[in-house]
mmCIF file of C-alpha atoms in Angstrom:
data_model
loop_
_atom_site.group_PDB
_atom_site.id
_atom_site.type_symbol
_atom_site.label_atom_id
_atom_site.label_comp_id
_atom_site.label_asym_id
_atom_site.label_seq_id
_atom_site.Cartn_x
_atom_site.Cartn_y
_atom_site.Cartn_z
ATOM 1 C CA UNK A 151 -4.489 -2.816 3.022
ATOM 2 C CA UNK A 152 -7.228 -1.432 4.916
ATOM 3 C CA UNK A 153 -8.043 -2.094 8.555
ATOM 4 C CA UNK A 154 -11.669 -3.316 8.865
ATOM 5 C CA UNK A 155 -14.362 -3.789 12.196
ATOM 6 C CA UNK A 156 -16.785 -6.422 11.921
ATOM 7 C CA UNK A 157 -19.286 -6.334 14.598
ATOM 8 C CA UNK A 158 -21.589 -9.257 14.654
ATOM 9 C CA UNK A 159 -23.021 -11.510 17.343
ATOM 10 C CA UNK A 160 -22.277 -14.901 15.783
ATOM 11 C CA UNK A 161 -18.687 -15.537 16.208
ATOM 12 C CA UNK A 162 -18.984 -17.995 13.129
ATOM 13 C CA UNK A 163 -20.026 -15.225 10.830
ATOM 14 C CA UNK A 164 -17.043 -12.987 12.222
ATOM 15 C CA UNK A 165 -14.772 -15.951 11.424
ATOM 16 C CA UNK A 166 -16.388 -16.652 7.899
ATOM 17 C CA UNK A 167 -15.834 -12.994 7.007
ATOM 18 C CA UNK A 168 -12.644 -12.134 8.683
ATOM 19 C CA UNK A 169 -10.781 -15.150 7.190
ATOM 20 C CA UNK A 170 -11.928 -13.906 3.372
ATOM 21 C CA UNK A 171 -10.726 -10.472 4.276
ATOM 22 C CA UNK A 172 -7.606 -11.128 5.488
ATOM 23 C CA UNK A 173 -6.862 -12.968 2.109
ATOM 24 C CA UNK A 174 -6.636 -9.371 0.761
ATOM 25 C CA UNK A 175 -4.283 -8.437 3.367
ATOM 26 C CA UNK A 176 -6.661 -6.642 5.420
ATOM 27 C CA UNK A 177 -6.423 -6.199 8.928
ATOM 28 C CA UNK A 178 -9.483 -7.179 10.997
ATOM 29 C CA UNK A 179 -10.933 -6.050 14.266
ATOM 30 C CA UNK A 180 -13.819 -7.716 15.599
ATOM 31 C CA UNK A 181 -16.683 -6.798 18.112
ATOM 32 C CA UNK A 182 -19.433 -9.535 19.441
ATOM 33 C CA UNK A 183 -22.129 -6.680 20.200
ATOM 34 C CA UNK A 184 -23.217 -3.144 19.407
ATOM 35 C CA UNK A 185 -21.360 -1.511 22.529
ATOM 36 C CA UNK A 186 -18.004 -3.087 21.814
ATOM 37 C CA UNK A 187 -18.333 -2.118 18.001
ATOM 38 C CA UNK A 188 -18.860 1.473 19.513
ATOM 39 C CA UNK A 189 -15.686 1.551 21.733
ATOM 40 C CA UNK A 190 -13.517 -0.112 19.238
ATOM 41 C CA UNK A 191 -14.666 2.778 16.624
ATOM 42 C CA UNK A 192 -14.240 5.669 19.172
ATOM 43 C CA UNK A 193 -10.611 3.909 20.161
ATOM 44 C CA UNK A 194 -9.628 3.278 16.757
ATOM 45 C CA UNK A 195 -11.580 5.618 14.867
ATOM 46 C CA UNK A 196 -7.942 7.444 13.058
ATOM 47 C CA UNK A 197 -6.896 3.748 11.775
ATOM 48 C CA UNK A 198 -10.131 2.463 10.263
ATOM 49 C CA UNK A 199 -11.177 2.161 7.033
ATOM 50 C CA UNK A 200 -14.393 0.347 6.982
ATOM 51 C CA UNK A 201 -16.847 -0.892 9.499
ATOM 52 C CA UNK A 202 -19.238 -4.168 8.950
ATOM 53 C CA UNK A 203 -22.186 -3.774 11.171
ATOM 54 C CA UNK A 204 -24.636 -6.639 11.511
ATOM 55 C CA UNK A 205 -28.263 -5.175 12.242
ATOM 56 C CA UNK A 206 -29.301 -7.604 14.701
ATOM 57 C CA UNK A 207 -26.832 -7.509 17.763
ATOM 58 C CA UNK A 208 -27.648 -7.513 21.417
ATOM 59 C CA UNK A 209 -27.473 -4.032 23.306
ATOM 60 C CA UNK A 210 -27.002 -1.911 20.668
ATOM 61 C CA UNK A 211 -28.110 -2.972 17.553
ATOM 62 C CA UNK A 212 -26.445 -2.255 13.775
ATOM 63 C CA UNK A 213 -28.684 0.623 13.426
ATOM 64 C CA UNK A 214 -28.122 1.977 16.824
ATOM 65 C CA UNK A 215 -24.347 1.940 16.173
ATOM 66 C CA UNK A 216 -24.577 3.628 12.841
ATOM 67 C CA UNK A 217 -26.886 6.291 13.957
ATOM 68 C CA UNK A 218 -24.411 7.112 16.974
ATOM 69 C CA UNK A 219 -21.392 6.990 14.661
ATOM 70 C CA UNK A 220 -22.888 9.405 12.248
ATOM 71 C CA UNK A 221 -23.803 11.791 15.094
ATOM 72 C CA UNK A 222 -20.355 11.991 16.532
ATOM 73 C CA UNK A 223 -18.481 12.499 12.956
ATOM 74 C CA UNK A 224 -19.150 15.969 12.725
ATOM 75 C CA UNK A 225 -15.793 17.392 10.823
ATOM 76 C CA UNK A 226 -14.117 13.694 10.953
ATOM 77 C CA UNK A 227 -13.804 11.968 7.693
ATOM 78 C CA UNK A 228 -16.379 10.024 6.784
ATOM 79 C CA UNK A 229 -16.009 5.967 7.914
ATOM 80 C CA UNK A 230 -17.769 3.868 5.058
ATOM 81 C CA UNK A 231 -20.136 1.169 6.928
ATOM 82 C CA UNK A 232 -21.464 -1.739 5.370
ATOM 83 C CA UNK A 233 -24.704 -3.367 7.061
ATOM 84 C CA UNK A 234 -24.805 -7.280 7.337
ATOM 85 C CA UNK A 235 -28.314 -8.851 8.028
ATOM 86 C CA UNK A 236 -30.946 -11.616 8.039
ATOM 87 C CA UNK A 237 -33.260 -8.974 6.974
ATOM 88 C CA UNK A 238 -34.129 -8.869 3.382
ATOM 89 C CA UNK A 239 -37.276 -6.461 3.791
ATOM 90 C CA UNK A 240 -36.924 -3.696 1.588
ATOM 91 C CA UNK A 241 -37.625 -1.192 4.387
ATOM 92 C CA UNK A 242 -34.755 -2.098 6.459
ATOM 93 C CA UNK A 243 -32.448 -1.587 3.578
ATOM 94 C CA UNK A 244 -34.084 2.153 2.932
ATOM 95 C CA UNK A 245 -33.614 2.587 6.844
ATOM 96 C CA UNK A 246 -30.084 1.414 6.581
ATOM 97 C CA UNK A 247 -29.214 3.741 3.632
ATOM 98 C CA UNK A 248 -31.271 6.836 4.824
ATOM 99 C CA UNK A 249 -29.290 6.657 7.939
ATOM 100 C CA UNK A 250 -26.144 6.698 6.306
ATOM 101 C CA UNK A 251 -24.763 3.285 5.578
ATOM 102 C CA UNK A 252 -22.938 2.935 2.388
ATOM 103 C CA UNK A 253 -23.974 -0.911 1.280
ATOM 104 C CA UNK A 254 -26.084 -3.385 2.443
ATOM 105 C CA UNK A 255 -25.547 -6.992 2.417
ATOM 106 C CA UNK A 256 -28.210 -9.686 3.408
ATOM 107 C CA UNK A 257 -27.639 -13.094 4.606
ATOM 108 C CA UNK A 258 -26.973 -15.940 3.724
ATOM 109 C CA UNK A 259 -23.980 -14.388 1.377
ATOM 110 C CA UNK A 260 -21.213 -15.623 -0.392
ATOM 111 C CA UNK A 261 -17.765 -14.228 1.087
ATOM 112 C CA UNK A 262 -16.306 -13.995 -2.154
ATOM 113 C CA UNK A 263 -18.850 -11.816 -3.321
ATOM 114 C CA UNK A 264 -18.870 -9.688 -0.130
ATOM 115 C CA UNK A 265 -14.954 -9.618 0.077
ATOM 116 C CA UNK A 266 -15.296 -8.097 -3.931
ATOM 117 C CA UNK A 267 -17.898 -5.529 -2.848
ATOM 118 C CA UNK A 268 -15.332 -4.260 0.278
ATOM 119 C CA UNK A 269 -12.831 -3.812 -2.527
ATOM 120 C CA UNK A 270 -15.285 -1.926 -4.572
ATOM 121 C CA UNK A 271 -16.667 0.338 -1.425
ATOM 122 C CA UNK A 272 -12.977 0.875 -0.442
ATOM 123 C CA UNK A 273 -12.259 1.926 -3.627
ATOM 124 C CA UNK A 274 -15.163 3.970 -4.348
ATOM 125 C CA UNK A 275 -14.062 5.602 -1.103
ATOM 126 C CA UNK A 276 -10.355 6.116 -1.909
ATOM 127 C CA UNK A 277 -9.015 4.181 1.135
ATOM 128 C CA UNK A 278 -7.757 0.747 -1.097
ATOM 129 C CA UNK A 279 -5.050 2.981 -2.695
ATOM 130 C CA UNK A 280 -3.282 4.409 0.272
ATOM 131 C CA UNK A 281 0.210 2.773 0.567
ATOM 132 C CA UNK A 282 1.384 4.422 3.552
ATOM 133 C CA UNK A 283 0.745 2.667 6.901
ATOM 134 C CA UNK A 284 1.405 5.189 9.991
ATOM 135 C CA UNK A 285 1.979 4.062 13.293
ATOM 136 C CA UNK A 286 3.224 6.778 15.594
ATOM 137 C CA UNK A 287 6.714 7.614 14.570
ATOM 138 C CA UNK A 288 7.026 4.456 12.577
ATOM 139 C CA UNK A 289 5.891 4.808 8.446
ATOM 140 C CA UNK A 290 5.720 1.838 6.289
ATOM 141 C CA UNK A 291 5.516 2.507 2.443
ATOM 142 C CA UNK A 292 4.514 -0.586 0.522
ATOM 143 C CA UNK A 293 4.777 0.882 -2.979
ATOM 144 C CA UNK A 294 8.312 2.000 -2.405
ATOM 145 C CA UNK A 295 9.296 -0.581 -0.142
ATOM 146 C CA UNK A 296 10.383 1.842 2.449
ATOM 147 C CA UNK A 297 10.378 1.829 6.201
ATOM 148 C CA UNK A 298 11.210 4.963 8.322
ATOM 149 C CA UNK A 299 11.454 5.922 11.793
ATOM 150 C CA UNK A 300 11.194 9.303 13.038
ATOM 151 C CA UNK A 301 11.632 10.219 9.176
ATOM 152 C CA UNK A 302 14.865 8.286 9.254
ATOM 153 C CA UNK A 303 15.048 5.502 6.348
ATOM 154 C CA UNK A 304 15.371 1.890 8.091
ATOM 155 C CA UNK A 305 17.890 -0.541 6.460
ATOM 156 C CA UNK A 306 15.765 -3.790 6.556
ATOM 157 C CA UNK A 307 16.841 -7.039 4.728
ATOM 158 C CA UNK A 308 14.118 -8.468 2.102
ATOM 159 C CA UNK A 309 13.108 -11.270 4.978
ATOM 160 C CA UNK A 310 12.759 -8.577 7.833
ATOM 161 C CA UNK A 311 10.796 -5.944 5.523
ATOM 162 C CA UNK A 312 8.372 -8.963 4.807
ATOM 163 C CA UNK A 313 8.238 -10.044 8.607
ATOM 164 C CA UNK A 314 7.287 -6.381 9.267
ATOM 165 C CA UNK A 315 4.758 -6.208 6.388
ATOM 166 C CA UNK A 316 3.159 -9.661 7.839
ATOM 167 C CA UNK A 317 3.018 -8.197 11.571
ATOM 168 C CA UNK A 318 1.403 -4.778 9.935
ATOM 169 C CA UNK A 319 -1.218 -6.794 8.048
ATOM 170 C CA UNK A 320 -2.210 -8.957 10.797
ATOM 171 C CA UNK A 321 -2.501 -6.050 13.422
ATOM 172 C CA UNK A 322 -3.497 -6.686 17.042
ATOM 173 C CA UNK A 323 -3.486 -10.738 16.104
ATOM 174 C CA UNK A 324 -1.471 -13.246 18.272
ATOM 175 C CA UNK A 325 0.598 -14.913 15.742
ATOM 176 C CA UNK A 326 2.156 -18.246 16.419
ATOM 177 C CA UNK A 327 6.009 -18.869 15.515
ATOM 178 C CA UNK A 328 4.447 -21.658 13.074
ATOM 179 C CA UNK A 329 2.244 -19.205 11.120
ATOM 180 C CA UNK A 330 4.927 -16.566 10.959
ATOM 181 C CA UNK A 331 7.355 -19.008 9.607
ATOM 182 C CA UNK A 332 4.989 -20.638 7.162
ATOM 183 C CA UNK A 333 3.925 -17.275 5.675
ATOM 184 C CA UNK A 334 7.086 -15.417 5.879
ATOM 185 C CA UNK A 335 9.803 -18.254 4.883
ATOM 186 C CA UNK A 336 7.037 -20.781 3.079
ATOM 187 C CA UNK A 337 5.641 -24.115 3.879
ATOM 188 C CA UNK A 338 8.696 -25.587 1.964
ATOM 189 C CA UNK A 339 11.373 -24.045 4.519
ATOM 190 C CA UNK A 340 12.586 -26.679 6.423
ATOM 191 C CA UNK A 341 14.599 -24.069 9.226
ATOM 192 C CA UNK A 342 14.082 -24.235 12.959
ATOM 193 C CA UNK A 343 11.426 -21.741 14.754
ATOM 194 C CA UNK A 344 14.453 -20.163 16.226
ATOM 195 C CA UNK A 345 14.757 -18.394 12.636
ATOM 196 C CA UNK A 346 11.759 -16.476 13.573
ATOM 197 C CA UNK A 347 13.193 -15.429 16.998
ATOM 198 C CA UNK A 348 16.324 -14.074 15.488
ATOM 199 C CA UNK A 349 14.709 -12.088 12.778
ATOM 200 C CA UNK A 350 12.319 -10.327 15.349
ATOM 201 C CA UNK A 351 15.116 -9.644 17.667
ATOM 202 C CA UNK A 352 16.874 -8.053 14.424
ATOM 203 C CA UNK A 353 14.002 -6.211 13.226
ATOM 204 C CA UNK A 354 13.258 -4.801 17.009
ATOM 205 C CA UNK A 355 16.758 -3.491 17.396
ATOM 206 C CA UNK A 356 16.511 -1.465 13.742
ATOM 207 C CA UNK A 357 13.201 0.022 14.300
ATOM 208 C CA UNK A 358 14.750 1.475 17.819
ATOM 209 C CA UNK A 359 11.792 2.585 20.303
ATOM 210 C CA UNK A 360 9.196 1.214 17.926
ATOM 211 C CA UNK A 361 10.620 -2.375 18.157
ATOM 212 C CA UNK A 362 8.482 -2.663 21.260
ATOM 213 C CA UNK A 363 5.316 -2.372 19.211
ATOM 214 C CA UNK A 364 6.362 -6.144 18.102
ATOM 215 C CA UNK A 365 5.123 -7.706 21.594
ATOM 216 C CA UNK A 366 5.946 -11.226 22.864
ATOM 217 C CA UNK A 367 3.161 -13.515 23.641
ATOM 218 C CA UNK A 368 4.568 -16.229 26.084
ATOM 219 C CA UNK A 369 4.971 -19.488 25.094
ATOM 220 C CA UNK A 370 3.157 -18.687 21.402
ATOM 221 C CA UNK A 371 4.767 -16.280 19.320
ATOM 222 C CA UNK A 372 4.476 -12.574 18.813
ATOM 223 C CA UNK A 373 1.711 -9.759 18.351
ATOM 224 C CA UNK A 374 1.981 -6.240 16.997
ATOM 225 C CA UNK A 375 0.434 -3.428 18.316
ATOM 226 C CA UNK A 376 1.403 -0.219 16.322
#
């Protein structure tokens, strides 16, 4: 799916939006202010598919971030931006759209409707149908269920493949062994948590040098940093 940045100074709003977008399989990055958002955009630009920017943020507000982003794009591919704000005035919406925003959502909002508008915006921009995830030499094609390392096919078992997809869809998020077990093996699985460790070990070995992208979070679980 897509990688989406949510920038809002309210942790409650970030969590609400993040939870609903993760249900669609998106990878979520978070920023609590405009400067942090701009830094993430600059560092992760090639892998970003959408930025959701709150207008009222400390330091750089959403309009500042949008203006800076658009001024830097040059020949780079257009990054879709959705503005999220408590301001309902027409003038603010017009300003955001004129400065390059692709959509504008006012608070309070329905997270279900917001998620639908995200899907529509990604589809419109031609970003939602990209079947291949590229992480350096690691390539994951979900339509073909194909994993390549340096263009060489990697033979994964169904569970190893599902485990890799779960890591990919939760990129940069620390995942507990319990959450991995529930997501990949199901809530009715009666196995041991060591099942996760065993499969991660085998998956790392098959991915070769790319296996280091699956980092151990000491005393907790794992995190994929592709």
